mmCIF file of C-alpha atoms in Angstrom:
data_model
loop_
_atom_site.group_PDB
_atom_site.id
_atom_site.type_symbol
_atom_site.label_atom_id
_atom_site.label_comp_id
_atom_site.label_asym_id
_atom_site.label_seq_id
_atom_site.Cartn_x
_atom_site.Cartn_y
_atom_site.Cartn_z
ATOM 1 C CA MET S 161 159.056 -0.666 -26.187
ATOM 2 C CA GLN S 162 156.355 0.378 -28.646
ATOM 3 C CA ASN S 163 155.888 -3.223 -29.666
ATOM 4 C CA ALA S 164 155.421 -4.170 -26.006
ATOM 5 C CA ARG S 165 152.788 -1.478 -25.480
ATOM 6 C CA ARG S 166 150.997 -2.524 -28.715
ATOM 7 C CA ALA S 167 151.044 -6.155 -27.600
ATOM 8 C CA SER S 168 149.662 -5.290 -24.166
ATOM 9 C CA SER S 169 146.820 -3.243 -25.672
ATOM 10 C CA LEU S 170 145.640 -5.960 -28.047
ATOM 11 C CA PRO S 171 143.938 -8.115 -25.394
ATOM 12 C CA ILE S 172 142.097 -5.064 -24.041
ATOM 13 C CA ALA S 173 140.859 -4.068 -27.514
ATOM 14 C CA PHE S 174 139.844 -7.639 -28.207
ATOM 15 C CA ALA S 175 138.018 -7.860 -24.886
ATOM 16 C CA LEU S 176 136.128 -4.632 -25.636
ATOM 17 C CA ALA S 177 135.153 -5.899 -29.077
ATOM 18 C CA VAL S 178 133.885 -9.164 -27.614
ATOM 19 C CA ALA S 179 131.941 -7.278 -24.965
ATOM 20 C CA ILE S 180 130.308 -5.047 -27.607
ATOM 21 C CA VAL S 181 129.352 -8.047 -29.730
ATOM 22 C CA LEU S 182 127.899 -9.887 -26.753
ATOM 23 C CA VAL S 183 125.929 -6.859 -25.561
ATOM 24 C CA GLY S 184 124.602 -6.249 -29.058
ATOM 25 C CA HIS S 185 123.634 -9.891 -29.463
ATOM 26 C CA ASP S 186 121.928 -9.899 -26.090
ATOM 27 C CA ALA S 187 120.020 -6.732 -26.888
ATOM 28 C CA PHE S 188 118.922 -8.137 -30.245
ATOM 29 C CA GLY S 189 117.855 -11.341 -28.576
ATOM 30 C CA ASN S 190 115.818 -9.444 -25.994
ATOM 31 C CA ARG S 191 114.139 -7.406 -28.710
ATOM 32 C CA HIS S 192 113.374 -10.554 -30.628
ATOM 33 C CA LEU S 193 111.903 -12.258 -27.592
ATOM 34 C CA SER S 194 109.856 -9.251 -26.515
ATOM 35 C CA ALA S 195 108.375 -8.470 -29.941
ATOM 36 C CA PRO S 196 104.586 -8.947 -29.635
ATOM 37 C CA THR S 197 102.830 -11.397 -31.928
ATOM 38 C CA THR S 198 100.224 -9.781 -34.146
ATOM 39 C CA LYS S 199 96.904 -11.623 -33.883
ATOM 40 C CA VAL S 200 94.950 -11.546 -37.131
ATOM 41 C CA ALA S 201 91.336 -12.541 -37.814
ATOM 42 C CA THR S 202 89.285 -12.533 -41.028
ATOM 43 C CA ILE S 203 85.608 -12.193 -41.953
ATOM 44 C CA ASP S 204 83.490 -13.040 -44.976
ATOM 45 C CA LEU S 205 81.720 -9.703 -45.380
ATOM 46 C CA SER S 206 79.145 -10.920 -47.922
ATOM 47 C CA ARG S 207 78.034 -13.660 -45.503
ATOM 48 C CA VAL S 208 77.747 -11.118 -42.714
ATOM 49 C CA PHE S 209 75.546 -8.864 -44.866
ATOM 50 C CA GLU S 210 73.287 -11.785 -45.757
ATOM 51 C CA ARG S 211 72.693 -13.103 -42.257
ATOM 52 C CA ILE S 212 72.577 -10.197 -39.821
ATOM 53 C CA ASN S 213 69.121 -9.232 -38.565
ATOM 54 C CA VAL S 214 69.721 -5.503 -38.893
ATOM 55 C CA ASN S 215 69.915 -5.992 -42.648
ATOM 56 C CA ALA S 216 66.554 -7.746 -42.750
ATOM 57 C CA SER S 217 64.832 -5.106 -40.599
ATOM 58 C CA LEU S 218 66.105 -2.239 -42.732
ATOM 59 C CA GLU S 219 65.074 -4.079 -45.890
ATOM 60 C CA ILE S 220 61.552 -4.416 -44.488
ATOM 61 C CA GLN S 221 61.425 -0.673 -43.875
ATOM 62 C CA LEU S 222 62.638 0.093 -47.389
ATOM 63 C CA ASN S 223 60.179 -2.367 -48.903
ATOM 64 C CA ALA S 224 57.372 -0.628 -47.020
ATOM 65 C CA ILE S 225 58.464 2.737 -48.453
ATOM 66 C CA THR S 226 58.683 1.230 -51.940
ATOM 67 C CA ASP S 227 55.193 -0.268 -51.647
ATOM 68 C CA GLN S 228 53.813 3.074 -50.535
ATOM 69 C CA LEU S 229 55.405 4.841 -53.503
ATOM 70 C CA ASN S 230 54.111 2.197 -55.917
ATOM 71 C CA THR S 231 50.598 2.595 -54.514
ATOM 72 C CA GLU S 232 50.720 6.359 -55.011
ATOM 73 C CA ALA S 233 52.107 5.959 -58.535
ATOM 74 C CA GLU S 234 49.303 3.547 -59.418
ATOM 75 C CA SER S 235 46.750 5.984 -57.994
ATOM 76 C CA ARG S 236 48.142 8.835 -60.083
ATOM 77 C CA THR S 237 48.212 6.667 -63.192
ATOM 78 C CA GLU S 238 44.601 5.593 -62.654
ATOM 79 C CA ALA S 239 43.557 9.250 -62.291
ATOM 80 C CA ILE S 240 45.206 9.985 -65.649
ATOM 81 C CA ASN S 241 43.422 7.037 -67.279
ATOM 82 C CA GLN S 242 40.082 8.205 -65.910
ATOM 83 C CA GLU S 243 40.608 11.640 -67.428
ATOM 84 C CA LEU S 244 41.517 10.078 -70.758
ATOM 85 C CA ARG S 245 38.319 8.004 -70.730
ATOM 86 C CA LYS S 246 36.338 11.188 -70.113
ATOM 87 C CA ALA S 247 38.087 12.822 -73.083
ATOM 88 C CA VAL S 248 37.145 9.900 -75.334
ATOM 89 C CA GLU S 249 33.495 10.170 -74.256
ATOM 90 C CA LEU S 250 33.477 13.904 -75.046
ATOM 91 C CA ASP S 251 35.154 13.600 -78.455
ATOM 92 C CA LYS S 252 31.836 13.516 -80.354
ATOM 93 C CA THR S 253 29.749 15.842 -78.199
ATOM 94 C CA ASP S 254 32.287 18.360 -76.922
ATOM 95 C CA PRO S 255 35.613 18.277 -78.816
ATOM 96 C CA ASP S 256 36.858 21.431 -77.113
ATOM 97 C CA GLY S 257 36.110 19.995 -73.672
ATOM 98 C CA ALA S 258 37.875 16.763 -74.666
ATOM 99 C CA GLN S 259 40.926 18.753 -75.718
ATOM 100 C CA ASP S 260 40.934 20.639 -72.440
ATOM 101 C CA ILE S 261 40.976 17.305 -70.616
ATOM 102 C CA ARG S 262 43.850 16.056 -72.777
ATOM 103 C CA ASP S 263 45.813 19.217 -72.055
ATOM 104 C CA ARG S 264 45.220 18.634 -68.360
ATOM 105 C CA VAL S 265 46.296 15.000 -68.748
ATOM 106 C CA ALA S 266 49.536 16.083 -70.425
ATOM 107 C CA LEU S 267 50.303 18.229 -67.375
ATOM 108 C CA MET S 268 49.390 15.358 -65.046
ATOM 109 C CA LYS S 269 51.789 13.060 -66.912
ATOM 110 C CA LEU S 270 54.580 15.605 -66.646
ATOM 111 C CA GLU S 271 53.945 16.007 -62.936
ATOM 112 C CA LEU S 272 53.937 12.211 -62.528
ATOM 113 C CA GLU S 273 57.325 11.911 -64.257
ATOM 114 C CA GLU S 274 58.826 14.655 -62.099
ATOM 115 C CA TRP S 275 57.350 13.107 -58.966
ATOM 116 C CA GLY S 276 58.713 9.685 -59.956
ATOM 117 C CA SER S 277 62.221 11.066 -60.528
ATOM 118 C CA LEU S 278 62.189 12.861 -57.172
ATOM 119 C CA LYS S 279 60.956 9.805 -55.283
ATOM 120 C CA GLN S 280 63.544 7.623 -57.001
ATOM 121 C CA LEU S 281 66.283 9.930 -55.727
ATOM 122 C CA GLU S 282 64.789 9.822 -52.228
ATOM 123 C CA LEU S 283 64.617 6.026 -52.323
ATOM 124 C CA ASP S 284 68.206 5.813 -53.545
ATOM 125 C CA ARG S 285 69.273 8.045 -50.656
ATOM 126 C CA GLU S 286 67.420 5.835 -48.170
ATOM 127 C CA ARG S 287 69.101 2.725 -49.559
ATOM 128 C CA ALA S 288 72.511 4.400 -49.347
ATOM 129 C CA LEU S 289 71.835 5.318 -45.704
ATOM 130 C CA MET S 290 70.727 1.735 -45.056
ATOM 131 C CA TRP S 291 74.006 0.276 -46.328
ATOM 132 C CA LYS S 292 75.984 2.868 -44.400
ATOM 133 C CA SER S 293 74.097 2.004 -41.213
ATOM 134 C CA ILE S 294 74.697 -1.717 -41.742
ATOM 135 C CA TYR S 295 78.410 -1.173 -42.327
ATOM 136 C CA MET S 296 78.728 1.019 -39.235
ATOM 137 C CA SER S 297 77.041 -1.712 -37.159
ATOM 138 C CA ILE S 298 79.430 -4.327 -38.532
ATOM 139 C CA ARG S 299 82.466 -2.142 -37.883
ATOM 140 C CA LYS S 300 81.354 -1.304 -34.348
ATOM 141 C CA GLN S 301 80.718 -4.913 -33.335
ATOM 142 C CA THR S 302 83.890 -6.093 -35.108
ATOM 143 C CA THR S 303 85.879 -3.606 -33.034
ATOM 144 C CA ASN S 304 84.193 -4.710 -29.811
ATOM 145 C CA LEU S 305 84.746 -8.394 -30.629
ATOM 146 C CA ALA S 306 88.394 -7.827 -31.566
ATOM 147 C CA GLU S 307 89.079 -5.934 -28.348
ATOM 148 C CA ALA S 308 87.356 -8.613 -26.280
ATOM 149 C CA GLU S 309 89.213 -11.494 -27.957
ATOM 150 C CA GLY S 310 92.580 -9.744 -28.296
ATOM 151 C CA TRP S 311 92.816 -9.551 -32.091
ATOM 152 C CA ASP S 312 95.037 -6.786 -33.423
ATOM 153 C CA ILE S 313 93.807 -6.812 -37.027
ATOM 154 C CA VAL S 314 90.549 -7.964 -38.630
ATOM 155 C CA LEU S 315 90.675 -8.292 -42.414
ATOM 156 C CA VAL S 316 87.945 -8.801 -45.002
ATOM 157 C CA ASN S 317 88.725 -12.108 -46.690
ATOM 158 C CA ASP S 318 88.257 -11.270 -50.370
ATOM 159 C CA SER S 319 90.052 -14.429 -51.519
ATOM 160 C CA LEU S 320 86.726 -16.267 -51.331
ATOM 161 C CA GLY S 321 84.665 -16.894 -54.446
ATOM 162 C CA GLU S 322 85.595 -17.567 -58.019
ATOM 163 C CA VAL S 323 86.655 -15.095 -60.677
ATOM 164 C CA LYS S 324 83.545 -14.678 -62.849
ATOM 165 C CA LEU S 325 82.940 -13.761 -66.475
ATOM 166 C CA GLY S 326 80.141 -11.333 -67.298
ATOM 167 C CA ASN S 327 78.294 -10.493 -70.512
ATOM 168 C CA GLU S 328 79.163 -6.790 -70.608
ATOM 169 C CA MET S 329 79.714 -5.839 -74.235
ATOM 170 C CA ASN S 330 81.851 -2.784 -73.471
ATOM 171 C CA VAL S 331 84.378 -4.701 -71.330
ATOM 172 C CA SER S 332 86.375 -7.644 -72.665
ATOM 173 C CA ARG S 333 86.345 -10.865 -70.661
ATOM 174 C CA GLU S 334 90.106 -10.613 -70.290
ATOM 175 C CA GLN S 335 89.730 -7.177 -68.737
ATOM 176 C CA GLN S 336 86.973 -8.448 -66.437
ATOM 177 C CA VAL S 337 89.208 -11.216 -65.107
ATOM 178 C CA ILE S 338 92.237 -8.953 -64.686
ATOM 179 C CA SER S 339 90.149 -6.337 -62.885
ATOM 180 C CA GLN S 340 88.732 -8.893 -60.441
ATOM 181 C CA ILE S 341 92.183 -10.321 -59.731
ATOM 182 C CA LEU S 342 93.801 -6.930 -59.142
ATOM 183 C CA ASN S 343 90.955 -5.761 -56.909
ATOM 184 C CA ARG S 344 91.567 -8.613 -54.486
ATOM 185 C CA ARG S 345 93.815 -7.926 -51.525
ATOM 186 C CA MET S 346 94.087 -11.424 -50.078
ATOM 187 C CA ILE S 347 95.220 -14.684 -51.673
ATOM 188 C CA TYR S 348 94.783 -17.102 -48.785
ATOM 189 C CA ALA S 349 93.525 -17.176 -45.217
ATOM 190 C CA SER S 350 93.296 -20.202 -42.952
ATOM 191 C CA THR S 351 89.813 -21.090 -41.751
ATOM 192 C CA ALA S 352 91.265 -20.910 -38.243
ATOM 193 C CA THR S 353 91.377 -17.113 -38.603
ATOM 194 C CA ASP S 354 87.716 -16.834 -39.655
ATOM 195 C CA ILE S 355 85.444 -15.163 -37.091
ATOM 196 C CA THR S 356 82.438 -14.604 -39.362
ATOM 197 C CA GLU S 357 80.050 -16.773 -37.347
ATOM 198 C CA GLN S 358 81.114 -15.171 -34.070
ATOM 199 C CA LEU S 359 80.529 -11.726 -35.524
ATOM 200 C CA ILE S 360 77.109 -12.637 -36.938
ATOM 201 C CA VAL S 361 75.985 -14.082 -33.592
ATOM 202 C CA ARG S 362 77.269 -11.009 -31.752
ATOM 203 C CA ILE S 363 75.487 -8.544 -34.046
ATOM 204 C CA ASN S 364 72.216 -10.481 -33.966
ATOM 205 C CA ASN S 365 72.323 -10.841 -30.178
ATOM 206 C CA LEU S 366 73.505 -7.364 -29.258
ATOM 207 C CA GLY S 367 72.034 -5.362 -32.154
ATOM 208 C CA PRO S 368 73.684 -2.378 -33.812
#
């Protein structure tokens, strides 16, 4: 009797097992079919920096500031030289007056050095803000382009370019090569994924 019941239950258990397997397979298949494809694009960031107009315009502004600072530095230096020439002329007739001028020149030189250091810091800050502004423009337009074209990820293609050897005395050439290799995050990217030209055109046409 028990054997009969066991025999009658086997087909039911087998049928349930088959049903579970089929349902699981179907669910897996549906998940597999419905999984979205990730669309990836790449850019050559160095080429973008070189060719976008916003870079050129900011460089012009910085060059104008640099020229202005150089003009003021030359003016201050010329004023110091004029005072020194006066001191030389007074050496024979008025040594004390010549010394007073030299003391004043020493102060002028100190002030010029302090002024130069301060302006160098200001110029460095302006250059840092320039690069930040350029990067923010690139990121903004990259985001807009990716959303318009349906790309999920945009990567910087750092596989481009050769590994270079420098002449730094404090870093071995072996260490230079290893450092460059380890700092790269991409080995290969198909040219079909490259959107550098599209991004450059978009930034130059639409601005920051």
